[in-house]
Short mmCIF file of C-alpha atoms and ligand atoms in Angstrom, two decimals:
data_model
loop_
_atom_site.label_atom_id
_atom_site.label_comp_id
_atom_site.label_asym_id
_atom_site.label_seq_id
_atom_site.Cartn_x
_atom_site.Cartn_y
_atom_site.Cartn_z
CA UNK A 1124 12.00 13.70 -12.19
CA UNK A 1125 9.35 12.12 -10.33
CA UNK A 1126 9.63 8.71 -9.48
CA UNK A 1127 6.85 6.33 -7.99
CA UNK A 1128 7.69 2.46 -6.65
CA UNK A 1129 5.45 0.26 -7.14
CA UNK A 1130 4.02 1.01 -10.21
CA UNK A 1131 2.98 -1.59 -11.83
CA UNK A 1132 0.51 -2.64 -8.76
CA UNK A 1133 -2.87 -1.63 -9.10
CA UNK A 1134 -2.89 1.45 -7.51
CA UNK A 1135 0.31 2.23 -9.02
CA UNK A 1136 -0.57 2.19 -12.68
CA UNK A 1137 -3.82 4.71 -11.33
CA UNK A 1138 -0.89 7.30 -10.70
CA UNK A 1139 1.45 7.35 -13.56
CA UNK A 1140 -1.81 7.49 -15.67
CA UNK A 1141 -3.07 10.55 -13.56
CA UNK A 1142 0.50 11.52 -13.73
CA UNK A 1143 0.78 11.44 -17.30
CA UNK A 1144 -2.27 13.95 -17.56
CA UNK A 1145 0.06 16.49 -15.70
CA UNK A 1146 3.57 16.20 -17.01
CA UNK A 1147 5.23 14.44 -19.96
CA UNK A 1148 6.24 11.07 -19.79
CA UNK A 1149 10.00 12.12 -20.31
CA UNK A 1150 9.31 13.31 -16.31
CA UNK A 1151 8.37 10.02 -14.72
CA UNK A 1152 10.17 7.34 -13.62
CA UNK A 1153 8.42 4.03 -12.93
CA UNK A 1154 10.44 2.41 -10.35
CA UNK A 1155 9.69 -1.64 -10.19
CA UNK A 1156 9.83 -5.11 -8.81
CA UNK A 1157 9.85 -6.48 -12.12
CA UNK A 1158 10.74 -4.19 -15.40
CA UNK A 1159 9.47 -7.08 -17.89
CA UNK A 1160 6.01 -6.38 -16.11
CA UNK A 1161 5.93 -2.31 -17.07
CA UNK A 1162 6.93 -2.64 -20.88
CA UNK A 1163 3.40 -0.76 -21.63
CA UNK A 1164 5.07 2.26 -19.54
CA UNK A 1165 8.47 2.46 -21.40
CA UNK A 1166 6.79 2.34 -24.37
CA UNK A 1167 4.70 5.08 -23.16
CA UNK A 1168 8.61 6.74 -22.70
CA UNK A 1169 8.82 6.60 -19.17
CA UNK A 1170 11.93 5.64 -17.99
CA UNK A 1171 11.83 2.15 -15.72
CA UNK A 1172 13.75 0.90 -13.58
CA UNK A 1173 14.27 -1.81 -11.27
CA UNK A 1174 13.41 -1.35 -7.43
CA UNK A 1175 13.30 -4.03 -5.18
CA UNK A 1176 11.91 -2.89 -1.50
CA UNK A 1177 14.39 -5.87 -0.62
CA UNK A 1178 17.21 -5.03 -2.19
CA UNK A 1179 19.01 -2.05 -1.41
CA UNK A 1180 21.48 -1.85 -4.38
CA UNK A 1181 18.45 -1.32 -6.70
CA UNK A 1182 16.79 1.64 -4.97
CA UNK A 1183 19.54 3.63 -4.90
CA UNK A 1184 20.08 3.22 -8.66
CA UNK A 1185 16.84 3.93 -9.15
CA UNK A 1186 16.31 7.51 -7.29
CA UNK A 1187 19.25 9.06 -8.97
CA UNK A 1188 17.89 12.17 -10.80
CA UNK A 1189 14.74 11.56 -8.14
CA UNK A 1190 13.52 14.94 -7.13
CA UNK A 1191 10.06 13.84 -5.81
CA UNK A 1192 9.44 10.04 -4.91
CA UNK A 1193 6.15 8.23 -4.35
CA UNK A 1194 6.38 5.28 -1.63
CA UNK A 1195 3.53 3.45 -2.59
CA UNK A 1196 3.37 0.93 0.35
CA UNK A 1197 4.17 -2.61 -0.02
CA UNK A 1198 1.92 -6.14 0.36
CA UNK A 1199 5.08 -7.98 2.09
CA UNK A 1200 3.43 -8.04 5.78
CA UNK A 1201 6.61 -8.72 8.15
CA UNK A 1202 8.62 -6.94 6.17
CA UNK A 1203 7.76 -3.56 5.32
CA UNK A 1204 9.32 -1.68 8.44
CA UNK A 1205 12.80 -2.99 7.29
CA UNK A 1206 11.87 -2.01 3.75
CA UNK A 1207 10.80 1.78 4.21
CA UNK A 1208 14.34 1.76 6.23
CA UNK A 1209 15.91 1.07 2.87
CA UNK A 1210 13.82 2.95 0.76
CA UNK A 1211 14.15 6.33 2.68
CA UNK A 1212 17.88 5.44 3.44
CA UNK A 1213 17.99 5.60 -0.21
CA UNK A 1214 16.07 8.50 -0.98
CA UNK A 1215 18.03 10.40 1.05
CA UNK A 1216 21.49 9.02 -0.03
CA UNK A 1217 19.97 10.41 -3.88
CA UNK A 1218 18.64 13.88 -2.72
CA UNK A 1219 15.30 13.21 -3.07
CA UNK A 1220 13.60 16.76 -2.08
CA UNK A 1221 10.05 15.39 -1.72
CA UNK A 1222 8.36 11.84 -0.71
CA UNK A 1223 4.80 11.23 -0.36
CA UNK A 1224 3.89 8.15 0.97
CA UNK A 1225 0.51 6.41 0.69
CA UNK A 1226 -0.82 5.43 4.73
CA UNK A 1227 -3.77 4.91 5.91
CA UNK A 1228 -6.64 6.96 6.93
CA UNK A 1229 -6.86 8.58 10.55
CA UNK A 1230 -3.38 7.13 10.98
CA UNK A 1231 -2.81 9.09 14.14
CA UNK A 1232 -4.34 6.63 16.36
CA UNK A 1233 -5.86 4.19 13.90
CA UNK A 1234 -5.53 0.73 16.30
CA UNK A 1235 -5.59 -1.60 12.96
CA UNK A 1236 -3.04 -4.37 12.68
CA UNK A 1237 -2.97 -2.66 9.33
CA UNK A 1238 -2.36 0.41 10.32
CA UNK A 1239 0.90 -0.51 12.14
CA UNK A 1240 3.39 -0.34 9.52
CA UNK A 1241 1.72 2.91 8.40
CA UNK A 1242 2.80 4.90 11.18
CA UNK A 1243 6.30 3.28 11.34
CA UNK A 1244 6.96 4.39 7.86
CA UNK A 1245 5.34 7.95 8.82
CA UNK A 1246 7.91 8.46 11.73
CA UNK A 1247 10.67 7.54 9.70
CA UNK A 1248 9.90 10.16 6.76
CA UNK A 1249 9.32 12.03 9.06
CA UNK A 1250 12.40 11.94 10.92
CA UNK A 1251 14.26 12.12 7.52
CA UNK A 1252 13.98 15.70 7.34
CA UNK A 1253 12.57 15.21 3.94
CA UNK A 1254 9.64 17.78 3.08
CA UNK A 1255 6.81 15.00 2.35
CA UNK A 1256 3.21 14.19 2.43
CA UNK A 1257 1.19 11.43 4.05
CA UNK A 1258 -1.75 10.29 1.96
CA UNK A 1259 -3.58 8.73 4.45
CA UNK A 1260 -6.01 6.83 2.06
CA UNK A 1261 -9.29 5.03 3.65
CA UNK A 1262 -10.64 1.55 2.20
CA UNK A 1263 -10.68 1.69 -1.75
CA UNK A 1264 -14.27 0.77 -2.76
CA UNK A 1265 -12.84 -1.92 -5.32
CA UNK A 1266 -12.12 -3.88 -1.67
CA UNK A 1267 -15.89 -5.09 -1.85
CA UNK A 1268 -15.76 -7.10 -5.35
CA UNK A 1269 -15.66 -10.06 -3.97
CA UNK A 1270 -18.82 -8.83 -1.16
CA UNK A 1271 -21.10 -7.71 -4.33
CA UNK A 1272 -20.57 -10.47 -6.59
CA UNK A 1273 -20.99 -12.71 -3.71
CA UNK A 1274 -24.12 -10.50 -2.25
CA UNK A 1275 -25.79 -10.57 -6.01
CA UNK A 1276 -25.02 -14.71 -6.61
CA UNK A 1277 -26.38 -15.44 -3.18
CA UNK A 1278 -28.58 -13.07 -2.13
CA UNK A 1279 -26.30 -11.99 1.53
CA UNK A 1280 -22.79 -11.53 2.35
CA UNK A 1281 -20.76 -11.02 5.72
CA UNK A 1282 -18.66 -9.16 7.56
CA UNK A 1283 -17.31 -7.83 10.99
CA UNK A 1284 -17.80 -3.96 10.74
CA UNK A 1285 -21.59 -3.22 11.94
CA UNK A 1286 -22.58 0.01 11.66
CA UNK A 1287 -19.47 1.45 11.06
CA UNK A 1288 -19.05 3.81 8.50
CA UNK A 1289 -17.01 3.25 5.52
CA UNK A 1290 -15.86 6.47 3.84
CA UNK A 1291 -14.12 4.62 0.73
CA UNK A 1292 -13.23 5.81 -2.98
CA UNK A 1293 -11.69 4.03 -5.99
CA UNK A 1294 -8.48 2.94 -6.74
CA UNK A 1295 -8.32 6.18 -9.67
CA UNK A 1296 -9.57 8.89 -7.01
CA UNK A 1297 -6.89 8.22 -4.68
CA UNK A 1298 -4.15 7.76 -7.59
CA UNK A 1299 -5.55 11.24 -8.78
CA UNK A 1300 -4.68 12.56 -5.50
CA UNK A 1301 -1.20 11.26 -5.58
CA UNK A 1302 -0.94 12.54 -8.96
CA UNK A 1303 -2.20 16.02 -7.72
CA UNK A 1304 0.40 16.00 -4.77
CA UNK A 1305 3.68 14.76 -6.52
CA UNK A 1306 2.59 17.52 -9.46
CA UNK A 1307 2.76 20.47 -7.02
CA UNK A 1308 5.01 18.82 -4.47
CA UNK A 1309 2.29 19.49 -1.83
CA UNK A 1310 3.70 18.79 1.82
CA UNK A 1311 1.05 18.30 4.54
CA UNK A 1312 -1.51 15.26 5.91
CA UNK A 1313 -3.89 14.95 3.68
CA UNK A 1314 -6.93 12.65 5.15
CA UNK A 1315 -8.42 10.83 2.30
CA UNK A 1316 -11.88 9.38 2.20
CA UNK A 1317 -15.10 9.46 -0.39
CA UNK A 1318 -17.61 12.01 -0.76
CA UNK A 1319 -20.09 9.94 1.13
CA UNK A 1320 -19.91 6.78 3.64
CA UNK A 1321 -21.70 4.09 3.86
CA UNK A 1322 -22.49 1.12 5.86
CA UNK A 1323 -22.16 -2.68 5.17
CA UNK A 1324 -26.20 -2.93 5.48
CA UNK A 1325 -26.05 0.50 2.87
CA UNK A 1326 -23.84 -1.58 0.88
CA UNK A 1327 -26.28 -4.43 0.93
CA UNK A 1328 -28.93 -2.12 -0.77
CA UNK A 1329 -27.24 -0.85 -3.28
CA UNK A 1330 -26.26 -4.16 -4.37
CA UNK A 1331 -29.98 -5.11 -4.54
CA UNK A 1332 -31.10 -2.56 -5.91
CA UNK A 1333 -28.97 -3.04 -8.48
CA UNK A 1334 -29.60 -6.47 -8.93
CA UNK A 1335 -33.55 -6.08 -8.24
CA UNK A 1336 -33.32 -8.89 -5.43
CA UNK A 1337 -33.16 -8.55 -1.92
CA UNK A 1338 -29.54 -8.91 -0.47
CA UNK A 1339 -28.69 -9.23 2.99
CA UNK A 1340 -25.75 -7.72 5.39
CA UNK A 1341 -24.85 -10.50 8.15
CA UNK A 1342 -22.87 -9.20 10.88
CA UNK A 1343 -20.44 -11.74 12.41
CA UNK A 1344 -17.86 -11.72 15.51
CA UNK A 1345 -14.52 -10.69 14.11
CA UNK A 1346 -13.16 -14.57 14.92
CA UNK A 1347 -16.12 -16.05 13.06
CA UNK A 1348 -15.45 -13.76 10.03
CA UNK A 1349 -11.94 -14.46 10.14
CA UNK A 1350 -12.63 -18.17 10.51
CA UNK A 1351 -15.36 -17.89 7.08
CA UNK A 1352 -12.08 -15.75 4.76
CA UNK A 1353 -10.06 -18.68 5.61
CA UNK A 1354 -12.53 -21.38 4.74
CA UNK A 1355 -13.04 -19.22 0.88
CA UNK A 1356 -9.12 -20.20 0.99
CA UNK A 1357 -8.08 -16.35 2.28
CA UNK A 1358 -4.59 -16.87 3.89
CA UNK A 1359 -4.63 -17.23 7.58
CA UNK A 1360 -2.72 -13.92 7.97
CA UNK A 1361 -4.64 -11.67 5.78
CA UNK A 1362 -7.79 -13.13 7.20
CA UNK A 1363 -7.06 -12.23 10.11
CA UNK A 1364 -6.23 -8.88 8.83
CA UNK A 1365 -9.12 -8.11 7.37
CA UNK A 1366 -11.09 -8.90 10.18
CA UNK A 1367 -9.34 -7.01 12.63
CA UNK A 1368 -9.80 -4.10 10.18
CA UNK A 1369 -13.70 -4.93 10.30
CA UNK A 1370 -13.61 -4.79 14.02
CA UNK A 1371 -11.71 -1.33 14.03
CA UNK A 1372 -13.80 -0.31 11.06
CA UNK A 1373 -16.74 -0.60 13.14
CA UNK A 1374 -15.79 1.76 15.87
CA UNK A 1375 -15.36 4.48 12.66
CA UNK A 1376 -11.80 4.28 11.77
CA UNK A 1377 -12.07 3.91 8.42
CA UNK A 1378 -14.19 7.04 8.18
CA UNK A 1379 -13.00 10.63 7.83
CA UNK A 1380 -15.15 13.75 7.26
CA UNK A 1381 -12.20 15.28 5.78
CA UNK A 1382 -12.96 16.78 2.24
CA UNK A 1383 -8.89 16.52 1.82
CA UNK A 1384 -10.04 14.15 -1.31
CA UNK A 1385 -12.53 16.05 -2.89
CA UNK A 1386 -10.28 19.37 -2.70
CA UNK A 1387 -7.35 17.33 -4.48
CA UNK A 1388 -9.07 15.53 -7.06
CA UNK A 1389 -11.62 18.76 -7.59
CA UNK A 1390 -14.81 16.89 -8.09
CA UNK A 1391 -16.42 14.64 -5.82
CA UNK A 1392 -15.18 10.79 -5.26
CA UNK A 1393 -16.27 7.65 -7.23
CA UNK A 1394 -19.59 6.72 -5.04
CA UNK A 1395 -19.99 3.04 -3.93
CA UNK A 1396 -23.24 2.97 -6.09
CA UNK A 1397 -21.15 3.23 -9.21
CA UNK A 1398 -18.44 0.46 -8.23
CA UNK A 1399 -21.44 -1.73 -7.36
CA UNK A 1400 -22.73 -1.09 -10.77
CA UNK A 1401 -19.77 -1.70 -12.98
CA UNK A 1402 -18.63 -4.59 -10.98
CA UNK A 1403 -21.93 -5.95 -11.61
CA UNK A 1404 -21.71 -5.23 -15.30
CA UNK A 1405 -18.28 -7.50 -15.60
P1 LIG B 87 -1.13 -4.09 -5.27
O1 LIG B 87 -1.81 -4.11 -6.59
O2 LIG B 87 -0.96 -5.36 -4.53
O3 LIG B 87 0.29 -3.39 -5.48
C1 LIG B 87 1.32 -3.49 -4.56
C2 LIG B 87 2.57 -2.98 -5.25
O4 LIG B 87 3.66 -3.11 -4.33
C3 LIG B 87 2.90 -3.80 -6.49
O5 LIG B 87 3.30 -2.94 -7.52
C4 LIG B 87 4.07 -4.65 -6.02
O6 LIG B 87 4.97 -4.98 -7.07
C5 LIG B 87 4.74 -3.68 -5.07
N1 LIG B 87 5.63 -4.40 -4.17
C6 LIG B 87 5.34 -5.32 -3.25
N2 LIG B 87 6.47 -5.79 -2.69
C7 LIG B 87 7.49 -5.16 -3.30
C8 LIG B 87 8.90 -5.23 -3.20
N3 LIG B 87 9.50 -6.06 -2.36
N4 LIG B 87 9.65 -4.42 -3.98
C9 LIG B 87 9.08 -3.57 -4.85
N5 LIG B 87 7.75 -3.47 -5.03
C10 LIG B 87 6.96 -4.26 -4.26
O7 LIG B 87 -1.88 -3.10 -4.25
P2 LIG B 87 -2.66 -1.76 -4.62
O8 LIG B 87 -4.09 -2.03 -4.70
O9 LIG B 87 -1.97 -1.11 -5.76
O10 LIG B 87 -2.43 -0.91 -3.31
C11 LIG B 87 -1.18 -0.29 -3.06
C12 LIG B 87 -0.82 -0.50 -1.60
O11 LIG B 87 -1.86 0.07 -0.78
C13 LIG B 87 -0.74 -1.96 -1.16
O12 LIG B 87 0.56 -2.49 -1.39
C14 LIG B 87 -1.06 -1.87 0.31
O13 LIG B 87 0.05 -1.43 1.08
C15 LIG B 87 -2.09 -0.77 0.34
N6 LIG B 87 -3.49 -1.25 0.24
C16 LIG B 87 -4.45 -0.37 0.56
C17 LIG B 87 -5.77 -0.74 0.49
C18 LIG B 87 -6.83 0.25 0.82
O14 LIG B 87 -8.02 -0.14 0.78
N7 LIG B 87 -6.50 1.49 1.11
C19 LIG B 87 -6.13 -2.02 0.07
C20 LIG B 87 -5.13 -2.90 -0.27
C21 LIG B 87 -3.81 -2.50 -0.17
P3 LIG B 87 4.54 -5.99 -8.26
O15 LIG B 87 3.79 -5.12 -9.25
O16 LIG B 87 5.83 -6.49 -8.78
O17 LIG B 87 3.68 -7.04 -7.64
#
């Protein structure tokens, strides 16, 4: 049985769909927040169940039978140390034989606020004794939406990351990955980025090209960019996440040259060009 938390996020329904082109549905095991949210995937006859990262009781019903678990990380900033303590205290109290765990990209000594968590929950799969795999996924090119509608409407957008280079791929690429490693039960670090990387300025381009107007990439402190998420009504916290990600993103730590993707997925990643273009379609 292979079970994956989280599932009915965004990323999360990616996988079992991937997952669902490799094994039959009588296999997976959609392990939830809320079960009234995935009755598309029991009709689909996977099993659900309820997992709460915050309560214990439910994750350890839930990965009985478990041979392979995806952790697909949670949103609950603050929290999610305490939670991967439960969650792998639990997989191991079922006899989980395999967990794969979605990270983040050069997670060895990525300096991201994001990136904390990431290597916390590493060390402690890790340390589990568990054979696993770390998908250390870079940005997912659906992150921009709001950058190209904005870029298209008003002819510019912002953001704190220069020159850096951006090596992202969609949601579906990376869930094809996961797919492709809980399938085989594939140990190892994979290091997962697109095809190509781009800059914000790149970005900018293909926007307006596919628009036909000009659209401009301005470049703002890290504070300032912060201060401009909050005043669109971003939370303070997750402003200020995102721009400390810009600032780190700038000094390349959201790019890999790692082909780990590519070799999973067998066929290139989802280029930018083509998000720009069907976000821009609606
Ligand atoms: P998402 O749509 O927000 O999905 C997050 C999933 O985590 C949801 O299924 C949510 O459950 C589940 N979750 C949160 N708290 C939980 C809890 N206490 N107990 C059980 N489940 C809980 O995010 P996504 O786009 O699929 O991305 C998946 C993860 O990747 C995110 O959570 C975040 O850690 C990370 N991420 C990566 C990037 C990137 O660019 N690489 C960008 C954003 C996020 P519900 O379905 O009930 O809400």
């Amino acid at each position: 049985m292979i079970t994956v938390t989280g599932a009915t996020g965004q990323l999360g329904r990616h996988v079992i769909d991937a997952l669902l082109a490799r094994v039959p549905a009588s296999e997976i095991t959609a392990a939830v927040r809320d079960p009234a949210k995935a009755s598309d995937l029991a009709a689909k006859g996977i099993r659900v169940v309820a997992a709460d990262y915050n309560k214990p009781e439910t994750l350890a019903e839930a990965f009985k039978g478990t041979d392979r678990l995806l952790i697909i990380s949670g949103n609950e900033f603050g929290q999610r140390v305490e939670q991967y303590e439960r969650i792998i205290a639990a997989a191991k109290a079922a006899g989980v034989a395999f967990i794969a765990y979605t990270s983040i990209v050069n997670a060895d000594g990525n300096p991201m606020y994001l990136g904390v968590d990431h290597k916390v929950a590493e060390r402690l799969i890790a340390a589990s004794g568990i054979p696993h795999a770390f998908l250390r996924n870079s940005w997912y090119n659906e992150n921009y939406v709001t950058s190209i509608q904005g870029g298209a409407a008003h002819g510019a957008f912002i953001g704190a990351s220069a020159t850096g280079k951006i090596s992202s791929a969609a949601r579906k690429d990376y869930a094809e990955a996961a797919a492709a490693v809980m399938a085989g039960a594939k140990a190892g670090t994979f290091e997962l980025g697109g095809s190509s990387a781009y800059t914000l300025a790149d970005l900018a381009v293909m926007i307006g090209e596919a628009t036909g107007k000009p659209v401009a990439f301005h470049n703002v402190a890290p504070a300032e960019y912060a201060a401009q998420l909050k005043g669109y009504g971003v939370p303070e916290g997750m402003a200020e996440a995102l721009a400390d990600s810009d600032r780190h993103a700038a000094d390349g730590w959201l790019f890999t040259e790692s082909k780990d993707l590519e070799t999973l997925i067998g066929r290139k990643s989802t280029p930018m060009v083509e998000t720009v273009r069907a976000v821009l379609a609606g």
